[in-house]
Coordinates of C-alpha atoms in Angstrom, one line a residue:
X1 CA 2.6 -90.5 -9.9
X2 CA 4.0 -88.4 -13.0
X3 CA 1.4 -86.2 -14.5
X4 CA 2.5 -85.7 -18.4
X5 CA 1.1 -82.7 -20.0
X6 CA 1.8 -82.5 -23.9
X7 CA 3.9 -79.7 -24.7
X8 CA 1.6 -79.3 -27.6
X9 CA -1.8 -78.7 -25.7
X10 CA 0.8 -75.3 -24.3
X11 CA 1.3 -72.0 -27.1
X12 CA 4.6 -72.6 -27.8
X13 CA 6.9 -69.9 -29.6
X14 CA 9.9 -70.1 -31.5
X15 CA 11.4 -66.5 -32.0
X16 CA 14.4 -65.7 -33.6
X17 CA 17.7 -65.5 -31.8
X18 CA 17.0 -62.2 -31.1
X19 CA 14.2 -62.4 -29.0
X20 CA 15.0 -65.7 -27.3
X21 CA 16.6 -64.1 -24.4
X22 CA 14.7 -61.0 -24.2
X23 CA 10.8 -61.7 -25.1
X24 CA 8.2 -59.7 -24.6
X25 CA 5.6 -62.2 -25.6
X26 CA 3.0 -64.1 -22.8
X27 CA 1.6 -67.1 -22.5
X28 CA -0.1 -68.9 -20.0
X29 CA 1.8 -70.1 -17.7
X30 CA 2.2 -74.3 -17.3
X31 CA 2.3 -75.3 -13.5
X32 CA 3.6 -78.4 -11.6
X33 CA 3.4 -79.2 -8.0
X34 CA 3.8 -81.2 -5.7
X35 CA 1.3 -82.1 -2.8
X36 CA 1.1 -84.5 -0.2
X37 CA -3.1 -84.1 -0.4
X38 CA -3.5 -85.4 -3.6
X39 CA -0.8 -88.3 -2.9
X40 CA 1.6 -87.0 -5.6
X41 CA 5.7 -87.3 -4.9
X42 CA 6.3 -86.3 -8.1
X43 CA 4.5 -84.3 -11.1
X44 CA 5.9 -82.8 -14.7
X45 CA 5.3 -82.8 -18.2
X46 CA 6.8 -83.8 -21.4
X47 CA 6.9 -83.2 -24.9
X48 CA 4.8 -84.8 -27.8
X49 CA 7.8 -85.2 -30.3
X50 CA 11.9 -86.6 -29.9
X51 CA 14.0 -84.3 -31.2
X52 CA 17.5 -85.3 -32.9
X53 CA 19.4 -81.8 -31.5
X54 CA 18.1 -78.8 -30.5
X55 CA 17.6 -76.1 -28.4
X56 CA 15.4 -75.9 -25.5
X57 CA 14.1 -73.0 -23.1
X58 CA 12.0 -71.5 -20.9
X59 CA 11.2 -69.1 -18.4
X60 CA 11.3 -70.9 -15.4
X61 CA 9.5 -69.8 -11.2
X62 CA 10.6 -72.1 -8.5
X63 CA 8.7 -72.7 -5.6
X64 CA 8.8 -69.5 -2.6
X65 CA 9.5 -70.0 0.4
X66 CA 10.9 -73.6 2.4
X67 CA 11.5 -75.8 -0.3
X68 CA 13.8 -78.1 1.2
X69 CA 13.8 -81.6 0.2
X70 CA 12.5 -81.1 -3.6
X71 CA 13.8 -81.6 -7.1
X72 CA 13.0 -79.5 -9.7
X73 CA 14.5 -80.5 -13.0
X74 CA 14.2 -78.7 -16.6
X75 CA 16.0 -82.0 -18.7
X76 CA 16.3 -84.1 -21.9
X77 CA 15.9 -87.5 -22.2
X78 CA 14.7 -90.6 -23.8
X79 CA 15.2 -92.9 -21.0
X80 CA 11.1 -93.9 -21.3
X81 CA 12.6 -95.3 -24.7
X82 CA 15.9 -96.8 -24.2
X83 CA 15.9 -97.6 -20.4
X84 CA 19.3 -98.9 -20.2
X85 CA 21.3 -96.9 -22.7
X86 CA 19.6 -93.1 -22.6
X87 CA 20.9 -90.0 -23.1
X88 CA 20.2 -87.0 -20.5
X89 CA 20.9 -83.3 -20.1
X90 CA 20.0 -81.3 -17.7
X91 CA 18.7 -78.6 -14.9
X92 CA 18.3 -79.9 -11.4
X93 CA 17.6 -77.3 -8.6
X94 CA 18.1 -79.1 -5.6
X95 CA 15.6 -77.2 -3.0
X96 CA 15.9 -74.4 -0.5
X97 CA 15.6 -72.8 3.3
X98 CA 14.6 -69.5 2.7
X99 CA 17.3 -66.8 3.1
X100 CA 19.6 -69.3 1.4
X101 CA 21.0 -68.9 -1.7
X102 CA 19.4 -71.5 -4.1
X103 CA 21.4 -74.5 -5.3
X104 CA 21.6 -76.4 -9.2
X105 CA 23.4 -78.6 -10.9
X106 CA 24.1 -79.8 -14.8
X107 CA 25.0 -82.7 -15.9
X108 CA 25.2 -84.9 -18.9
X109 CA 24.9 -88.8 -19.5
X110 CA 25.2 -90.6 -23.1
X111 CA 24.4 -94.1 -23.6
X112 CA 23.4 -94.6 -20.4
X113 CA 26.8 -94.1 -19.1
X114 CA 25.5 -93.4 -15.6
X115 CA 28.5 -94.4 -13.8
X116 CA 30.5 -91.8 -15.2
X117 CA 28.5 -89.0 -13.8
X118 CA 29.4 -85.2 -15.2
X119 CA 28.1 -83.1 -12.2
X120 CA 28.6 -79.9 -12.1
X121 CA 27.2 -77.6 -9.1
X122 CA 26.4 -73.7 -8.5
X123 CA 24.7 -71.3 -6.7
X124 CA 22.3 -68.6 -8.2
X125 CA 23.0 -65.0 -7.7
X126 CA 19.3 -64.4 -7.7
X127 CA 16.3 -65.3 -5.9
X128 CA 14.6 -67.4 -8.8
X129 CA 11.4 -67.7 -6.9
X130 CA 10.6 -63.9 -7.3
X131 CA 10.2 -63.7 -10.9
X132 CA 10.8 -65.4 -13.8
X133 CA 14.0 -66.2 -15.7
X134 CA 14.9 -68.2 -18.6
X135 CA 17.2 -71.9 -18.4
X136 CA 17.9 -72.9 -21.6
X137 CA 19.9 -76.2 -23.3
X138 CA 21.7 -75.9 -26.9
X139 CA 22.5 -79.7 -28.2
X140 CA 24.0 -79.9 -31.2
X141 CA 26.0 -82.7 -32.9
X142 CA 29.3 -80.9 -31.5
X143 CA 28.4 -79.3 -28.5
X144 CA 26.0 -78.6 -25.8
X145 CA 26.0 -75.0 -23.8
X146 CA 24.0 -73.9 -20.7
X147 CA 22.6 -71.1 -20.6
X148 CA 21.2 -68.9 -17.4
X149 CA 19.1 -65.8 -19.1
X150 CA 22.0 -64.1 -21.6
X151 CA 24.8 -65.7 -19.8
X152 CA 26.2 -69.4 -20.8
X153 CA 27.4 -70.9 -17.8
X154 CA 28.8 -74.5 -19.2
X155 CA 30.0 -75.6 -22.5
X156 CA 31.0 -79.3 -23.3
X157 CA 32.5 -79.6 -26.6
X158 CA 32.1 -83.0 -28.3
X159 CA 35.2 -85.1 -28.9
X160 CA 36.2 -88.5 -30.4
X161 CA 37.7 -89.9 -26.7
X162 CA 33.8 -89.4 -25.3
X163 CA 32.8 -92.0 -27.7
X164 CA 29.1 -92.8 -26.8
X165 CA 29.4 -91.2 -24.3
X166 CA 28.0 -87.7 -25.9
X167 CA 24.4 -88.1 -26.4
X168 CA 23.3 -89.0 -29.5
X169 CA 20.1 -90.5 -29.8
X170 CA 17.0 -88.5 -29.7
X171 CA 15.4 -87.1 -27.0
X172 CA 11.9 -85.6 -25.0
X173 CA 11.9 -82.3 -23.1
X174 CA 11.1 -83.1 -19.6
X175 CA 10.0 -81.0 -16.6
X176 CA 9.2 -82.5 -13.0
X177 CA 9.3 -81.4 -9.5
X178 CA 9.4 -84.3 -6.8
X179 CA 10.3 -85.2 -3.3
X180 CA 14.1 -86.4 -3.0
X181 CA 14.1 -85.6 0.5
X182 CA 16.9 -88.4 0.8
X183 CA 19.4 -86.2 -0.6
X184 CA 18.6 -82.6 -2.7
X185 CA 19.2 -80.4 0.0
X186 CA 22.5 -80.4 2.2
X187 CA 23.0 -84.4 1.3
X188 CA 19.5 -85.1 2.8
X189 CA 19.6 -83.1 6.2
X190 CA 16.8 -81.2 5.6
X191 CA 13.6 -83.0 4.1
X192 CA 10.5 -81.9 2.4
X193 CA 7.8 -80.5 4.7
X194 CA 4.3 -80.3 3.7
X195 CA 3.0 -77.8 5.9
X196 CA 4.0 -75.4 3.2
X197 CA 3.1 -77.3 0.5
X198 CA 1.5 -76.7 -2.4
X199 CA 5.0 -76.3 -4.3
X200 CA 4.4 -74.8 -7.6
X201 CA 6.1 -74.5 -10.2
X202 CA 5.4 -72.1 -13.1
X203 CA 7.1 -72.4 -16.8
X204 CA 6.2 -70.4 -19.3
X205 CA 7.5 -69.3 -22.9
X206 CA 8.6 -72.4 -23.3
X207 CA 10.5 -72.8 -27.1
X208 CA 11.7 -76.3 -29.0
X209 CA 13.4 -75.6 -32.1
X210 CA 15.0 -78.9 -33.4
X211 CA 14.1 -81.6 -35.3
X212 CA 11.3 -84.2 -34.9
X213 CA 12.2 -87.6 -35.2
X214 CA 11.3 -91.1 -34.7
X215 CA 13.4 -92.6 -32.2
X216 CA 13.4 -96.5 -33.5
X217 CA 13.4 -95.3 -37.5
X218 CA 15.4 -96.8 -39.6
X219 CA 16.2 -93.8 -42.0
X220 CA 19.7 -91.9 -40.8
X221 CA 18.6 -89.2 -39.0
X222 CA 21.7 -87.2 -40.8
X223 CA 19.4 -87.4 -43.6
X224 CA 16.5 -86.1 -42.1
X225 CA 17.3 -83.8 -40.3
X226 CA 20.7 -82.1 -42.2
X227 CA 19.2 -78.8 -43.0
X228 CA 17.5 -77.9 -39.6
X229 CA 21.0 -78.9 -37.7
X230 CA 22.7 -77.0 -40.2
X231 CA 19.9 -73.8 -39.2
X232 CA 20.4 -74.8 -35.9
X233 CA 24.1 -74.5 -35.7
X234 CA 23.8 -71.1 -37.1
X235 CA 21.8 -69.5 -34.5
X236 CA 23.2 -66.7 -32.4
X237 CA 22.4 -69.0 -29.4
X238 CA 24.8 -71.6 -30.7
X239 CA 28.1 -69.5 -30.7
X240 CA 30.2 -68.4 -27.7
X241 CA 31.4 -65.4 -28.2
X242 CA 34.2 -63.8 -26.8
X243 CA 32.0 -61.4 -24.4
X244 CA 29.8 -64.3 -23.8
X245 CA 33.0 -66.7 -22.9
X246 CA 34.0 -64.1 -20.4
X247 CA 30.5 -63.9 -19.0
X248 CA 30.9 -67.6 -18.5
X249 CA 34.0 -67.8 -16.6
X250 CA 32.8 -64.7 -14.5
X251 CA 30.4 -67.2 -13.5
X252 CA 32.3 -70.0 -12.8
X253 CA 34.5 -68.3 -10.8
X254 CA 32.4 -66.7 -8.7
X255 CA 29.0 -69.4 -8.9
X256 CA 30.9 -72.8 -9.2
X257 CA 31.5 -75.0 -6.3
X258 CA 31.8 -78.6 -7.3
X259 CA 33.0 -79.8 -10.9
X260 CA 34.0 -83.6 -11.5
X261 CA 36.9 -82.6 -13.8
X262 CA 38.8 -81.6 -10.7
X263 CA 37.5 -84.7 -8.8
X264 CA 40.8 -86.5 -8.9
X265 CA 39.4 -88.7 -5.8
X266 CA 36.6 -89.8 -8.4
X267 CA 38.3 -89.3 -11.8
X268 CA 42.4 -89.7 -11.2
X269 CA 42.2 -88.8 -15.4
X270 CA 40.1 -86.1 -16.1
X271 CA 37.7 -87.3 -18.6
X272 CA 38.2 -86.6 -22.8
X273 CA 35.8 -83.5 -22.5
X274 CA 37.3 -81.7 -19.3
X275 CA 39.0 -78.1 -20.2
X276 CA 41.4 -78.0 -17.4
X277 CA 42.2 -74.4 -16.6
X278 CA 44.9 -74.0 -14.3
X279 CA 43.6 -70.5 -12.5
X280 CA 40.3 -72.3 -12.1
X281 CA 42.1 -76.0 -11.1
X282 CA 43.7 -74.2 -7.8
X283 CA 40.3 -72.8 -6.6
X284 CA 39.5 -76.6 -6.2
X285 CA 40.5 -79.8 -3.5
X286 CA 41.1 -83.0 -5.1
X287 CA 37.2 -84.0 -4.4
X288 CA 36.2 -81.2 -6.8
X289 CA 35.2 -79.0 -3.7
X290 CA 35.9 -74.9 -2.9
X291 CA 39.3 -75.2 -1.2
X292 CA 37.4 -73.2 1.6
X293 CA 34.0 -75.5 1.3
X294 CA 31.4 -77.4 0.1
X295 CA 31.0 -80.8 -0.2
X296 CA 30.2 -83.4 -2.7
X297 CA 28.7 -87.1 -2.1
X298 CA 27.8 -89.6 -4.2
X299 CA 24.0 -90.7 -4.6
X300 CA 22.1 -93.9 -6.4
X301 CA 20.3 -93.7 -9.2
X302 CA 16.3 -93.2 -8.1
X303 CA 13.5 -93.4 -10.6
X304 CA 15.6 -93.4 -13.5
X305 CA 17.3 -90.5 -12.8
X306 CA 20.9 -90.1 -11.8
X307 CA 21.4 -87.3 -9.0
X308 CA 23.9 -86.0 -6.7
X309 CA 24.0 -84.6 -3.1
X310 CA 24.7 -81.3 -2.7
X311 CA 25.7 -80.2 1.0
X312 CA 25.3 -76.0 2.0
X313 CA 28.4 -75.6 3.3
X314 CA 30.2 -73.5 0.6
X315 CA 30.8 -69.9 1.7
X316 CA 31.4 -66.9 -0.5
X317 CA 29.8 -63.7 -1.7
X318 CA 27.0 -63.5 -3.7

């Protein structure tokens, strides 16, 4: 069962750039969890309104301790709306064994395009589960950036060749933590146990600065919402900068241990959006792996959601 929360019934905040990254203010925190006593596999919130572009954040706690076997996804969506064609981005941390260095991955789907999944997978270089720290999405009509606190840590630029496959339509803000014992944590070797359950979650600072939109309306959203994407696109948030762009590949580099543009096994031709760098390509095999580890599998869709295996075999320094 899916507990939905309203985003609305939570103080919400929307600071300028500024502040985004760096807030002082407080608010109660929202908490999810997930607990075998009360019969829940999975629980999360969502947002009142569909947003046509925006940006989406929040300071996120995961769950101390041995979390193996759960989910825990900060995402977009509007598959509640158009089941077979939806749109998705999002955050997916994929469980942990304490000691270990916490696992995520990104990904984007447009039109329900599924089958042409855009995984990309990391470590953290912190232990999220002793403080907070803020995950944040930009979605604009030309791109969308990931951001870890300051730091962006993937940027897909929109092109023609993606076609509708670059999500368009509008979408919810989702959060959720659930049991996907089957597969989150080293391809499904290790599975949720709930002798140290409750697993809580805690979110809080949450912001949603886009525009508000009937999904199934028949006036252009390009219309309605022009001016905020246009006061969207402006924000600080919404520009890579040079400093920022090194930050990023400082990341990859180091963080970075699966990414389906250097999956030639999966995708002999890179897709339309993939910014092949050549330093980067060598550090990868032809599955998308670490040359000296990791491991990628493919996984089903399960409750409407498309995820991917991650295995904790990829060495390196933190």
């Amino acid at each position: 069962m899916v507990i939905l929360i309203s985003l609305e019934m939570v103080t919400l905040f929307v600071p300028p750039m500024a502040t985004v990254f760096n807030s002082s203010s407080i608010v109660t925190p929202v908490i999810i969890l997930l607990n075998h006593i009360i019969h829940m596999q999975s629980s999360g919130f969502i947002s009142s309104n569909m947003y046509q572009h925006g940006f989406f954040s929040a300071n996120i706690k995961l769950p101390s301790n041995y979390s193996a076997g759960i989910c825990v996804a900060f995402y977009t969506s509007n598959g509640d709306v158009f089941e077979k064609t939806h749109d998705e981005l999002d955050f997916e941390f994929l469980g942990n064994i304490a000691g270990k260095p916490w696992r995520f991955q990104t990904n984007l789907y447009g039109n329900g395009s599924t089958h042409r999944g855009r995984e990309e997978r990391y470590r953290l270089w912190f232990d999220p589960t002793k403080g907070y720290h803020r995950y944040s999405i930009l979605w604009t009509a030309k791109n969308v950036i990931f951001y870890i606190d300051e730091v962006p840590i993937r940027e897909v630029l929109r092109n023609e060749e993606m076609g509708s496959e670059y999500p368009v339509k509008p979408m919810s803000l989702y959060a959720t933590i659930w049991d996907a014992s089957n597969w989150a944590t080293s391809g499904g070797k290790y599975k949720v146990n709930y002798k140290y359950a409750p697993f809580v979650v805690e979110f809080k600072d949450l912001v949603l600065k886009g525009c508000s939109v009937d999904p199934i309306q028949e006036v252009s959203d390009n219309d309605v919402c022009s001016d905020q994407n246009v006061d969207l696109e402006a924000q600080d948030y919404a520009n890579v900068t040079p400093m920022r762009r090194l930050a990023m590949r400082r990341f990859r580099q180091r963080f970075m241990y699966y990414s389906y543009c250097y999956d030639t096994i999966r995708y002999p031709v890179p897709p339309p959006e993939c910014n092949i760098i050549p330093a980067e390509k060598q550090r990868f095999k032809e599955t998308g792996r670490l040359k000296f580890g990791g491991s990628h599998r493919r996984h089903s869709r399960r409750g409407g959601r498309t995820s991917t295996p991650v295995e904790d075999t990829d060495q390196g320094d933190m």
